[in-house]
């Protein structure tokens, strides 16, 4: 395992220059991806990152990160670190050096809500580096749910972090884990939480025991299929408490509800006006918007997911009725 990430060769971005302009995130393109750190010190049971990296966390120096950013032409940069700002002092110094180098990008990062709650000044510093959007693995709205996946976090931090980001005007995309063992009331509670907090950009992953995770070790005997194409975190491969058609009806409703909440909190006119302005200024492309709208349409239809189950044989325990 390489301990000093600064000794890695610089990314050979010229090798992908012919299709790099097609990369996009949240309608924004062109997009460049870069890593500033590897690993994770936490031990979520659904994740294999910490096991792959043997519970280590290694970082590139601020100087190395700035050197890589200076070589990136794309205006949008997705930092792929599983937890950004793990080292607060490094996060501060990196922001200072990026600003001093005159680098301004639309950064998208991934981090934890407890980090945001403890160090909100980091968000303010990074806003000065251009624009900022944050992906947040909230996973659950209850401490019980967080403990079930070994998240090592508290539900109160999820609420407070969203409030901090709203106050600072920073975009965010929360993600939740949907447990196949949920009933109708569980889905309803999550919808209500999203509406109350205004978490309108939410995404939803179905709890999936991926090989290489602790969850796989404890739940592999329960899986309903070994068709690996179904292990995409938007299909249930564990038995569902609800009949499968009802489970997917609720799951698709979550995606529709998140869009409805966006219109309620931001306004439909403001949402579409903002998208139109971004198109006019070239910040997003028509192609990316079309793809995004198609994804929203597909995910809002439960038949999208049921059809895959109907085409593919299952193995092991079948989904049970409530």
PDB file of C-alpha atoms in Angstrom:
ATOM      1  CA  UNK A   1       0.000   0.000   0.000  1.00  0.00           C
ATOM      2  CA  UNK A   2       1.438   3.343  -1.073  1.00  0.00           C
ATOM      3  CA  UNK A   3       1.695   5.588   1.993  1.00  0.00           C
ATOM      4  CA  UNK A   4       2.745   8.831   0.302  1.00  0.00           C
ATOM      5  CA  UNK A   5       0.125   9.691  -2.310  1.00  0.00           C
ATOM      6  CA  UNK A   6       2.249  12.606  -3.518  1.00  0.00           C
ATOM      7  CA  UNK A   7       4.540  10.043  -5.165  1.00  0.00           C
ATOM      8  CA  UNK A   8       1.769   8.972  -7.534  1.00  0.00           C
ATOM      9  CA  UNK A   9       2.255  10.111 -11.141  1.00  0.00           C
ATOM     10  CA  UNK A  10       0.113  13.018 -12.268  1.00  0.00           C
ATOM     11  CA  UNK A  11      -3.136  11.872 -13.915  1.00  0.00           C
ATOM     12  CA  UNK A  12      -2.747  11.315 -17.671  1.00  0.00           C
ATOM     13  CA  UNK A  13      -5.890  13.246 -18.530  1.00  0.00           C
ATOM     14  CA  UNK A  14      -4.846  13.552 -22.174  1.00  0.00           C
ATOM     15  CA  UNK A  15      -5.651   9.859 -22.594  1.00  0.00           C
ATOM     16  CA  UNK A  16      -9.359  10.526 -22.036  1.00  0.00           C
ATOM     17  CA  UNK A  17      -9.579  13.958 -23.610  1.00  0.00           C
ATOM     18  CA  UNK A  18     -11.705  12.682 -26.523  1.00  0.00           C
ATOM     19  CA  UNK A  19     -14.617  11.687 -24.283  1.00  0.00           C
ATOM     20  CA  UNK A  20     -13.956  13.649 -21.078  1.00  0.00           C
ATOM     21  CA  UNK A  21     -16.353  16.439 -22.193  1.00  0.00           C
ATOM     22  CA  UNK A  22     -19.227  13.952 -21.863  1.00  0.00           C
ATOM     23  CA  UNK A  23     -18.793  13.611 -18.099  1.00  0.00           C
ATOM     24  CA  UNK A  24     -21.385  15.553 -16.109  1.00  0.00           C
ATOM     25  CA  UNK A  25     -22.839  15.860 -12.619  1.00  0.00           C
ATOM     26  CA  UNK A  26     -26.130  17.521 -11.640  1.00  0.00           C
ATOM     27  CA  UNK A  27     -26.574  18.695 -15.254  1.00  0.00           C
ATOM     28  CA  UNK A  28     -23.140  20.379 -15.224  1.00  0.00           C
ATOM     29  CA  UNK A  29     -20.496  19.562 -17.822  1.00  0.00           C
ATOM     30  CA  UNK A  30     -17.730  19.253 -18.732  1.00  0.00           C
ATOM     31  CA  UNK A  31     -16.624  17.604 -15.515  1.00  0.00           C
ATOM     32  CA  UNK A  32     -13.277  16.410 -14.211  1.00  0.00           C
ATOM     33  CA  UNK A  33     -12.835  13.881 -11.419  1.00  0.00           C
ATOM     34  CA  UNK A  34      -9.949  13.945  -8.977  1.00  0.00           C
ATOM     35  CA  UNK A  35      -8.995  12.371  -5.671  1.00  0.00           C
ATOM     36  CA  UNK A  36      -7.207  14.137  -2.840  1.00  0.00           C
ATOM     37  CA  UNK A  37      -7.368  11.248  -0.356  1.00  0.00           C
ATOM     38  CA  UNK A  38      -7.964   7.502  -0.146  1.00  0.00           C
ATOM     39  CA  UNK A  39      -9.700   5.364   2.430  1.00  0.00           C
ATOM     40  CA  UNK A  40     -12.039   5.942   5.349  1.00  0.00           C
ATOM     41  CA  UNK A  41     -11.595   5.545   9.113  1.00  0.00           C
ATOM     42  CA  UNK A  42     -15.268   4.682   9.680  1.00  0.00           C
ATOM     43  CA  UNK A  43     -16.787   1.218   9.391  1.00  0.00           C
ATOM     44  CA  UNK A  44     -20.255   1.410   7.827  1.00  0.00           C
ATOM     45  CA  UNK A  45     -21.504  -2.130   7.283  1.00  0.00           C
ATOM     46  CA  UNK A  46     -22.776  -1.479   3.735  1.00  0.00           C
ATOM     47  CA  UNK A  47     -19.455  -0.088   2.465  1.00  0.00           C
ATOM     48  CA  UNK A  48     -16.302  -1.885   1.299  1.00  0.00           C
ATOM     49  CA  UNK A  49     -14.032   1.181   1.046  1.00  0.00           C
ATOM     50  CA  UNK A  50     -12.677   0.975   4.587  1.00  0.00           C
ATOM     51  CA  UNK A  51     -12.059  -2.765   4.260  1.00  0.00           C
ATOM     52  CA  UNK A  52     -10.314  -2.397   0.909  1.00  0.00           C
ATOM     53  CA  UNK A  53      -8.029   0.269   2.360  1.00  0.00           C
ATOM     54  CA  UNK A  54      -7.585  -1.646   5.629  1.00  0.00           C
ATOM     55  CA  UNK A  55      -9.117   1.162   7.718  1.00  0.00           C
ATOM     56  CA  UNK A  56      -6.390   3.588   6.631  1.00  0.00           C
ATOM     57  CA  UNK A  57      -6.863   7.175   5.522  1.00  0.00           C
ATOM     58  CA  UNK A  58      -4.167   8.776   3.348  1.00  0.00           C
ATOM     59  CA  UNK A  59      -4.077  12.252   1.846  1.00  0.00           C
ATOM     60  CA  UNK A  60      -2.251  14.188  -0.825  1.00  0.00           C
ATOM     61  CA  UNK A  61      -0.579  17.390   0.283  1.00  0.00           C
ATOM     62  CA  UNK A  62      -2.294  20.710  -0.480  1.00  0.00           C
ATOM     63  CA  UNK A  63       0.569  21.528  -2.860  1.00  0.00           C
ATOM     64  CA  UNK A  64      -0.011  18.343  -4.855  1.00  0.00           C
ATOM     65  CA  UNK A  65      -3.765  18.945  -5.016  1.00  0.00           C
ATOM     66  CA  UNK A  66      -3.259  22.491  -6.295  1.00  0.00           C
ATOM     67  CA  UNK A  67      -0.828  21.220  -8.948  1.00  0.00           C
ATOM     68  CA  UNK A  68      -3.463  18.775 -10.203  1.00  0.00           C
ATOM     69  CA  UNK A  69      -6.189  21.420 -10.208  1.00  0.00           C
ATOM     70  CA  UNK A  70      -4.031  23.777 -12.264  1.00  0.00           C
ATOM     71  CA  UNK A  71      -3.851  21.073 -14.945  1.00  0.00           C
ATOM     72  CA  UNK A  72      -7.649  20.687 -15.115  1.00  0.00           C
ATOM     73  CA  UNK A  73      -9.423  22.729 -17.784  1.00  0.00           C
ATOM     74  CA  UNK A  74     -12.981  21.681 -16.909  1.00  0.00           C
ATOM     75  CA  UNK A  75     -14.923  24.244 -14.844  1.00  0.00           C
ATOM     76  CA  UNK A  76     -16.599  21.513 -12.778  1.00  0.00           C
ATOM     77  CA  UNK A  77     -14.607  19.235 -10.470  1.00  0.00           C
ATOM     78  CA  UNK A  78     -15.951  16.266  -8.533  1.00  0.00           C
ATOM     79  CA  UNK A  79     -13.602  15.383  -5.675  1.00  0.00           C
ATOM     80  CA  UNK A  80     -14.066  11.644  -5.234  1.00  0.00           C
ATOM     81  CA  UNK A  81     -12.749  11.350  -1.670  1.00  0.00           C
ATOM     82  CA  UNK A  82     -15.199   9.302   0.383  1.00  0.00           C
ATOM     83  CA  UNK A  83     -14.902  11.840   3.207  1.00  0.00           C
ATOM     84  CA  UNK A  84     -13.717  15.343   2.383  1.00  0.00           C
ATOM     85  CA  UNK A  85     -12.402  17.604   5.164  1.00  0.00           C
ATOM     86  CA  UNK A  86     -11.467  14.641   7.343  1.00  0.00           C
ATOM     87  CA  UNK A  87      -8.390  16.634   8.351  1.00  0.00           C
ATOM     88  CA  UNK A  88      -9.749  20.080   9.197  1.00  0.00           C
ATOM     89  CA  UNK A  89      -6.416  21.908   9.158  1.00  0.00           C
ATOM     90  CA  UNK A  90      -5.566  20.408   5.785  1.00  0.00           C
ATOM     91  CA  UNK A  91      -8.990  21.457   4.489  1.00  0.00           C
ATOM     92  CA  UNK A  92      -8.338  25.010   5.617  1.00  0.00           C
ATOM     93  CA  UNK A  93      -4.861  25.139   4.094  1.00  0.00           C
ATOM     94  CA  UNK A  94      -6.082  23.616   0.845  1.00  0.00           C
ATOM     95  CA  UNK A  95      -8.770  26.291   0.539  1.00  0.00           C
ATOM     96  CA  UNK A  96      -6.197  29.013   1.163  1.00  0.00           C
ATOM     97  CA  UNK A  97      -3.801  27.643  -1.454  1.00  0.00           C
ATOM     98  CA  UNK A  98      -6.537  27.167  -4.058  1.00  0.00           C
ATOM     99  CA  UNK A  99      -7.666  30.743  -3.586  1.00  0.00           C
ATOM    100  CA  UNK A 100      -4.077  32.040  -3.682  1.00  0.00           C
ATOM    101  CA  UNK A 101      -3.478  30.171  -6.952  1.00  0.00           C
ATOM    102  CA  UNK A 102      -6.461  31.916  -8.525  1.00  0.00           C
ATOM    103  CA  UNK A 103      -8.316  28.643  -9.074  1.00  0.00           C
ATOM    104  CA  UNK A 104     -12.092  28.909  -9.250  1.00  0.00           C
ATOM    105  CA  UNK A 105     -14.151  25.797  -9.942  1.00  0.00           C
ATOM    106  CA  UNK A 106     -17.587  24.429  -9.252  1.00  0.00           C
ATOM    107  CA  UNK A 107     -16.572  21.824  -6.668  1.00  0.00           C
ATOM    108  CA  UNK A 108     -18.700  18.849  -5.683  1.00  0.00           C
ATOM    109  CA  UNK A 109     -17.488  16.970  -2.608  1.00  0.00           C
ATOM    110  CA  UNK A 110     -18.655  14.196  -0.298  1.00  0.00           C
ATOM    111  CA  UNK A 111     -18.540  14.555   3.470  1.00  0.00           C
ATOM    112  CA  UNK A 112     -20.298  13.779   6.761  1.00  0.00           C
ATOM    113  CA  UNK A 113     -22.888  15.839   8.569  1.00  0.00           C
ATOM    114  CA  UNK A 114     -21.001  15.751  11.869  1.00  0.00           C
ATOM    115  CA  UNK A 115     -18.015  17.405  10.177  1.00  0.00           C
ATOM    116  CA  UNK A 116     -20.238  20.188   8.842  1.00  0.00           C
ATOM    117  CA  UNK A 117     -21.782  20.724  12.279  1.00  0.00           C
ATOM    118  CA  UNK A 118     -18.407  20.936  14.016  1.00  0.00           C
ATOM    119  CA  UNK A 119     -16.595  23.013  11.400  1.00  0.00           C
ATOM    120  CA  UNK A 120     -19.043  25.178   9.426  1.00  0.00           C
ATOM    121  CA  UNK A 121     -16.258  27.682   8.742  1.00  0.00           C
ATOM    122  CA  UNK A 122     -14.794  25.154   6.289  1.00  0.00           C
ATOM    123  CA  UNK A 123     -17.884  25.518   4.131  1.00  0.00           C
ATOM    124  CA  UNK A 124     -17.473  29.287   4.086  1.00  0.00           C
ATOM    125  CA  UNK A 125     -13.796  28.995   3.139  1.00  0.00           C
ATOM    126  CA  UNK A 126     -14.559  26.665   0.250  1.00  0.00           C
ATOM    127  CA  UNK A 127     -17.337  28.885  -1.045  1.00  0.00           C
ATOM    128  CA  UNK A 128     -14.592  31.414  -1.770  1.00  0.00           C
ATOM    129  CA  UNK A 129     -12.899  28.890  -4.090  1.00  0.00           C
ATOM    130  CA  UNK A 130     -15.706  29.207  -6.635  1.00  0.00           C
ATOM    131  CA  UNK A 131     -18.962  27.328  -6.126  1.00  0.00           C
ATOM    132  CA  UNK A 132     -19.667  24.369  -3.882  1.00  0.00           C
ATOM    133  CA  UNK A 133     -22.124  21.469  -3.735  1.00  0.00           C
ATOM    134  CA  UNK A 134     -22.027  18.667  -1.193  1.00  0.00           C
ATOM    135  CA  UNK A 135     -23.154  15.046  -1.336  1.00  0.00           C
ATOM    136  CA  UNK A 136     -24.229  13.802   2.101  1.00  0.00           C
ATOM    137  CA  UNK A 137     -24.756  10.170   3.025  1.00  0.00           C
ATOM    138  CA  UNK A 138     -27.433  10.786   5.654  1.00  0.00           C
ATOM    139  CA  UNK A 139     -28.528   7.130   5.420  1.00  0.00           C
ATOM    140  CA  UNK A 140     -31.264   7.405   8.082  1.00  0.00           C
ATOM    141  CA  UNK A 141     -33.441   9.912   9.938  1.00  0.00           C
ATOM    142  CA  UNK A 142     -33.196   8.044  13.262  1.00  0.00           C
ATOM    143  CA  UNK A 143     -30.355   7.067  15.570  1.00  0.00           C
ATOM    144  CA  UNK A 144     -31.655   3.511  15.452  1.00  0.00           C
ATOM    145  CA  UNK A 145     -31.294   3.435  11.687  1.00  0.00           C
ATOM    146  CA  UNK A 146     -27.815   4.961  11.811  1.00  0.00           C
ATOM    147  CA  UNK A 147     -26.690   2.428  14.406  1.00  0.00           C
ATOM    148  CA  UNK A 148     -28.062  -0.403  12.273  1.00  0.00           C
ATOM    149  CA  UNK A 149     -25.567   0.448   9.504  1.00  0.00           C
ATOM    150  CA  UNK A 150     -22.778   1.386  11.946  1.00  0.00           C
ATOM    151  CA  UNK A 151     -22.683   4.979  10.694  1.00  0.00           C
ATOM    152  CA  UNK A 152     -21.121   6.417  13.888  1.00  0.00           C
ATOM    153  CA  UNK A 153     -23.252   9.540  13.637  1.00  0.00           C
ATOM    154  CA  UNK A 154     -26.379  11.060  15.180  1.00  0.00           C
ATOM    155  CA  UNK A 155     -29.653  11.935  13.485  1.00  0.00           C
ATOM    156  CA  UNK A 156     -29.603  15.421  15.001  1.00  0.00           C
ATOM    157  CA  UNK A 157     -26.458  16.166  12.987  1.00  0.00           C
ATOM    158  CA  UNK A 158     -28.332  15.434   9.764  1.00  0.00           C
ATOM    159  CA  UNK A 159     -30.955  18.060  10.544  1.00  0.00           C
ATOM    160  CA  UNK A 160     -28.466  20.645  11.741  1.00  0.00           C
ATOM    161  CA  UNK A 161     -26.087  20.172   8.793  1.00  0.00           C
ATOM    162  CA  UNK A 162     -28.854  20.822   6.262  1.00  0.00           C
ATOM    163  CA  UNK A 163     -29.797  23.964   8.159  1.00  0.00           C
ATOM    164  CA  UNK A 164     -26.181  25.182   8.092  1.00  0.00           C
ATOM    165  CA  UNK A 165     -25.872  24.588   4.354  1.00  0.00           C
ATOM    166  CA  UNK A 166     -29.138  26.412   3.687  1.00  0.00           C
ATOM    167  CA  UNK A 167     -27.981  29.399   5.727  1.00  0.00           C
ATOM    168  CA  UNK A 168     -24.705  29.493   3.790  1.00  0.00           C
ATOM    169  CA  UNK A 169     -26.411  29.065   0.419  1.00  0.00           C
ATOM    170  CA  UNK A 170     -24.577  25.859  -0.438  1.00  0.00           C
ATOM    171  CA  UNK A 171     -26.242  23.186  -2.557  1.00  0.00           C
ATOM    172  CA  UNK A 172     -26.517  19.672  -1.191  1.00  0.00           C
ATOM    173  CA  UNK A 173     -27.703  16.220  -2.200  1.00  0.00           C
ATOM    174  CA  UNK A 174     -28.706  13.997   0.729  1.00  0.00           C
ATOM    175  CA  UNK A 175     -28.864  10.250   0.227  1.00  0.00           C
ATOM    176  CA  UNK A 176     -30.900   7.800   2.267  1.00  0.00           C
ATOM    177  CA  UNK A 177     -30.768   4.026   2.606  1.00  0.00           C
ATOM    178  CA  UNK A 178     -34.106   2.289   2.113  1.00  0.00           C
ATOM    179  CA  UNK A 179     -34.323  -0.943   4.099  1.00  0.00           C
ATOM    180  CA  UNK A 180     -36.181  -3.800   2.370  1.00  0.00           C
ATOM    181  CA  UNK A 181     -37.696  -4.536   5.798  1.00  0.00           C
ATOM    182  CA  UNK A 182     -39.609  -1.239   5.753  1.00  0.00           C
ATOM    183  CA  UNK A 183     -43.387  -1.073   5.882  1.00  0.00           C
ATOM    184  CA  UNK A 184     -45.666   1.706   4.647  1.00  0.00           C
ATOM    185  CA  UNK A 185     -45.211   3.717   7.844  1.00  0.00           C
ATOM    186  CA  UNK A 186     -41.426   3.766   7.455  1.00  0.00           C
ATOM    187  CA  UNK A 187     -41.714   5.223   3.963  1.00  0.00           C
ATOM    188  CA  UNK A 188     -44.250   7.780   5.191  1.00  0.00           C
ATOM    189  CA  UNK A 189     -41.940   8.921   7.990  1.00  0.00           C
ATOM    190  CA  UNK A 190     -39.101   9.537   5.544  1.00  0.00           C
ATOM    191  CA  UNK A 191     -41.374  11.503   3.195  1.00  0.00           C
ATOM    192  CA  UNK A 192     -42.525  13.653   6.105  1.00  0.00           C
ATOM    193  CA  UNK A 193     -38.929  14.282   7.227  1.00  0.00           C
ATOM    194  CA  UNK A 194     -37.924  15.342   3.724  1.00  0.00           C
ATOM    195  CA  UNK A 195     -40.846  17.747   3.537  1.00  0.00           C
ATOM    196  CA  UNK A 196     -40.165  19.228   6.975  1.00  0.00           C
ATOM    197  CA  UNK A 197     -36.445  19.756   6.328  1.00  0.00           C
ATOM    198  CA  UNK A 198     -36.761  20.727   2.672  1.00  0.00           C
ATOM    199  CA  UNK A 199     -34.282  18.029   1.630  1.00  0.00           C
ATOM    200  CA  UNK A 200     -35.566  18.256  -1.935  1.00  0.00           C
ATOM    201  CA  UNK A 201     -32.465  16.996  -3.766  1.00  0.00           C
ATOM    202  CA  UNK A 202     -32.593  13.643  -2.007  1.00  0.00           C
ATOM    203  CA  UNK A 203     -31.568  10.323  -3.497  1.00  0.00           C
ATOM    204  CA  UNK A 204     -32.484   6.860  -2.265  1.00  0.00           C
ATOM    205  CA  UNK A 205     -30.406   3.682  -2.252  1.00  0.00           C
ATOM    206  CA  UNK A 206     -31.831   0.293  -1.369  1.00  0.00           C
ATOM    207  CA  UNK A 207     -29.836  -1.517   1.319  1.00  0.00           C
ATOM    208  CA  UNK A 208     -27.726  -4.012  -0.620  1.00  0.00           C
ATOM    209  CA  UNK A 209     -25.280  -6.600   0.780  1.00  0.00           C
ATOM    210  CA  UNK A 210     -22.388  -6.043  -1.608  1.00  0.00           C
ATOM    211  CA  UNK A 211     -19.545  -8.594  -1.527  1.00  0.00           C
ATOM    212  CA  UNK A 212     -16.634  -7.262   0.483  1.00  0.00           C
ATOM    213  CA  UNK A 213     -18.843  -5.580   3.084  1.00  0.00           C
ATOM    214  CA  UNK A 214     -19.731  -6.590   6.628  1.00  0.00           C
ATOM    215  CA  UNK A 215     -23.365  -6.642   5.539  1.00  0.00           C
ATOM    216  CA  UNK A 216     -22.552  -9.337   2.993  1.00  0.00           C
ATOM    217  CA  UNK A 217     -21.030 -11.498   5.707  1.00  0.00           C
ATOM    218  CA  UNK A 218     -24.191 -11.333   7.807  1.00  0.00           C
ATOM    219  CA  UNK A 219     -26.897 -11.268   5.135  1.00  0.00           C
ATOM    220  CA  UNK A 220     -25.630 -13.236   2.131  1.00  0.00           C
ATOM    221  CA  UNK A 221     -27.716 -16.257   3.136  1.00  0.00           C
ATOM    222  CA  UNK A 222     -30.851 -14.104   2.735  1.00  0.00           C
ATOM    223  CA  UNK A 223     -30.280 -12.780  -0.782  1.00  0.00           C
ATOM    224  CA  UNK A 224     -33.019 -13.505  -3.294  1.00  0.00           C
ATOM    225  CA  UNK A 225     -30.780 -13.490  -6.367  1.00  0.00           C
ATOM    226  CA  UNK A 226     -27.158 -13.890  -7.397  1.00  0.00           C
ATOM    227  CA  UNK A 227     -27.687 -11.952 -10.611  1.00  0.00           C
ATOM    228  CA  UNK A 228     -25.046  -9.292 -10.039  1.00  0.00           C
ATOM    229  CA  UNK A 229     -26.731  -6.841 -12.405  1.00  0.00           C
ATOM    230  CA  UNK A 230     -29.407  -6.479  -9.743  1.00  0.00           C
ATOM    231  CA  UNK A 231     -26.827  -5.346  -7.176  1.00  0.00           C
ATOM    232  CA  UNK A 232     -27.040  -1.727  -8.327  1.00  0.00           C
ATOM    233  CA  UNK A 233     -28.537  -0.314  -5.074  1.00  0.00           C
ATOM    234  CA  UNK A 234     -31.849   0.494  -6.764  1.00  0.00           C
ATOM    235  CA  UNK A 235     -33.176  -3.083  -6.707  1.00  0.00           C
ATOM    236  CA  UNK A 236     -34.086  -5.153  -3.655  1.00  0.00           C
ATOM    237  CA  UNK A 237     -31.945  -8.284  -3.422  1.00  0.00           C
ATOM    238  CA  UNK A 238     -33.019  -9.000   0.155  1.00  0.00           C
ATOM    239  CA  UNK A 239     -36.550 -10.133   1.057  1.00  0.00           C
ATOM    240  CA  UNK A 240     -38.985  -7.234   1.349  1.00  0.00           C
ATOM    241  CA  UNK A 241     -41.517  -6.982   4.151  1.00  0.00           C
ATOM    242  CA  UNK A 242     -44.061  -5.507   1.763  1.00  0.00           C
ATOM    243  CA  UNK A 243     -45.130  -7.367  -1.367  1.00  0.00           C
ATOM    244  CA  UNK A 244     -42.586  -6.451  -4.018  1.00  0.00           C
ATOM    245  CA  UNK A 245     -44.994  -4.355  -6.076  1.00  0.00           C
ATOM    246  CA  UNK A 246     -45.977  -2.331  -2.998  1.00  0.00           C
ATOM    247  CA  UNK A 247     -42.340  -1.891  -1.984  1.00  0.00           C
ATOM    248  CA  UNK A 248     -41.421  -0.447  -5.368  1.00  0.00           C
ATOM    249  CA  UNK A 249     -44.551   1.697  -5.425  1.00  0.00           C
ATOM    250  CA  UNK A 250     -43.351   3.270  -2.176  1.00  0.00           C
ATOM    251  CA  UNK A 251     -39.762   3.493  -3.403  1.00  0.00           C
ATOM    252  CA  UNK A 252     -40.758   5.291  -6.607  1.00  0.00           C
ATOM    253  CA  UNK A 253     -43.023   7.565  -4.611  1.00  0.00           C
ATOM    254  CA  UNK A 254     -39.973   8.745  -2.643  1.00  0.00           C
ATOM    255  CA  UNK A 255     -38.362  10.004  -5.847  1.00  0.00           C
ATOM    256  CA  UNK A 256     -41.558  11.772  -6.937  1.00  0.00           C
ATOM    257  CA  UNK A 257     -42.013  13.256  -3.482  1.00  0.00           C
ATOM    258  CA  UNK A 258     -38.496  14.707  -3.444  1.00  0.00           C
ATOM    259  CA  UNK A 259     -39.299  16.565  -6.673  1.00  0.00           C
ATOM    260  CA  UNK A 260     -42.628  17.784  -5.282  1.00  0.00           C
ATOM    261  CA  UNK A 261     -40.848  19.091  -2.177  1.00  0.00           C
ATOM    262  CA  UNK A 262     -38.381  20.933  -4.380  1.00  0.00           C
ATOM    263  CA  UNK A 263     -41.230  22.718  -6.148  1.00  0.00           C
ATOM    264  CA  UNK A 264     -42.841  23.499  -2.787  1.00  0.00           C
ATOM    265  CA  UNK A 265     -39.715  24.953  -1.170  1.00  0.00           C
ATOM    266  CA  UNK A 266     -38.092  26.593  -4.197  1.00  0.00           C
ATOM    267  CA  UNK A 267     -41.128  27.086  -6.381  1.00  0.00           C
ATOM    268  CA  UNK A 268     -41.655  25.504  -9.787  1.00  0.00           C
ATOM    269  CA  UNK A 269     -41.106  28.826 -11.563  1.00  0.00           C
ATOM    270  CA  UNK A 270     -37.841  29.475  -9.717  1.00  0.00           C
ATOM    271  CA  UNK A 271     -36.644  25.929 -10.389  1.00  0.00           C
ATOM    272  CA  UNK A 272     -37.234  26.131 -14.124  1.00  0.00           C
ATOM    273  CA  UNK A 273     -36.022  29.724 -14.380  1.00  0.00           C
ATOM    274  CA  UNK A 274     -32.765  28.750 -12.697  1.00  0.00           C
ATOM    275  CA  UNK A 275     -32.334  25.828 -15.059  1.00  0.00           C
ATOM    276  CA  UNK A 276     -33.064  28.050 -18.050  1.00  0.00           C
ATOM    277  CA  UNK A 277     -30.510  30.604 -16.895  1.00  0.00           C
ATOM    278  CA  UNK A 278     -27.906  27.872 -16.468  1.00  0.00           C
ATOM    279  CA  UNK A 279     -28.622  26.648 -19.998  1.00  0.00           C
ATOM    280  CA  UNK A 280     -28.354  30.165 -21.408  1.00  0.00           C
ATOM    281  CA  UNK A 281     -24.978  30.752 -19.770  1.00  0.00           C
ATOM    282  CA  UNK A 282     -23.599  27.364 -20.768  1.00  0.00           C
ATOM    283  CA  UNK A 283     -23.257  26.109 -17.197  1.00  0.00           C
ATOM    284  CA  UNK A 284     -25.361  23.090 -18.111  1.00  0.00           C
ATOM    285  CA  UNK A 285     -26.148  21.447 -21.435  1.00  0.00           C
ATOM    286  CA  UNK A 286     -29.428  20.471 -23.044  1.00  0.00           C
ATOM    287  CA  UNK A 287     -28.221  16.881 -23.361  1.00  0.00           C
ATOM    288  CA  UNK A 288     -27.450  16.651 -19.641  1.00  0.00           C
ATOM    289  CA  UNK A 289     -30.858  18.100 -18.758  1.00  0.00           C
ATOM    290  CA  UNK A 290     -32.617  15.603 -21.038  1.00  0.00           C
ATOM    291  CA  UNK A 291     -30.757  12.729 -19.403  1.00  0.00           C
ATOM    292  CA  UNK A 292     -31.597  14.018 -15.945  1.00  0.00           C
ATOM    293  CA  UNK A 293     -35.273  14.406 -16.777  1.00  0.00           C
ATOM    294  CA  UNK A 294     -35.366  10.912 -18.244  1.00  0.00           C
ATOM    295  CA  UNK A 295     -33.794   9.480 -15.090  1.00  0.00           C
ATOM    296  CA  UNK A 296     -36.398  11.266 -12.971  1.00  0.00           C
ATOM    297  CA  UNK A 297     -39.175   9.837 -15.133  1.00  0.00           C
ATOM    298  CA  UNK A 298     -37.778   6.310 -15.007  1.00  0.00           C
ATOM    299  CA  UNK A 299     -37.199   6.318 -11.243  1.00  0.00           C
ATOM    300  CA  UNK A 300     -40.725   7.589 -10.626  1.00  0.00           C
ATOM    301  CA  UNK A 301     -42.217   4.488 -12.246  1.00  0.00           C
ATOM    302  CA  UNK A 302     -42.256   1.312 -10.102  1.00  0.00           C
ATOM    303  CA  UNK A 303     -42.514  -0.820 -13.237  1.00  0.00           C
ATOM    304  CA  UNK A 304     -38.934   0.183 -14.019  1.00  0.00           C
ATOM    305  CA  UNK A 305     -37.741  -1.979 -11.137  1.00  0.00           C
ATOM    306  CA  UNK A 306     -40.416  -4.669 -11.186  1.00  0.00           C
ATOM    307  CA  UNK A 307     -39.711  -5.440 -14.830  1.00  0.00           C
ATOM    308  CA  UNK A 308     -36.154  -6.458 -13.978  1.00  0.00           C
ATOM    309  CA  UNK A 309     -37.387  -8.872 -11.321  1.00  0.00           C
ATOM    310  CA  UNK A 310     -39.867 -10.368 -13.761  1.00  0.00           C
ATOM    311  CA  UNK A 311     -37.133 -10.955 -16.335  1.00  0.00           C
ATOM    312  CA  UNK A 312     -34.615 -12.467 -13.952  1.00  0.00           C
ATOM    313  CA  UNK A 313     -34.865 -15.664 -11.892  1.00  0.00           C
ATOM    314  CA  UNK A 314     -34.458 -15.381  -8.119  1.00  0.00           C
ATOM    315  CA  UNK A 315     -32.414 -17.616  -5.858  1.00  0.00           C
ATOM    316  CA  UNK A 316     -32.894 -18.337  -2.192  1.00  0.00           C
ATOM    317  CA  UNK A 317     -35.532 -16.703  -0.022  1.00  0.00           C
ATOM    318  CA  UNK A 318     -38.372 -15.119  -1.963  1.00  0.00           C
ATOM    319  CA  UNK A 319     -39.781 -11.716  -1.156  1.00  0.00           C
ATOM    320  CA  UNK A 320     -42.489 -12.127   1.423  1.00  0.00           C
ATOM    321  CA  UNK A 321     -45.852 -10.470   1.775  1.00  0.00           C
ATOM    322  CA  UNK A 322     -46.609  -8.322   4.789  1.00  0.00           C
TER     323      UNK A 322
END
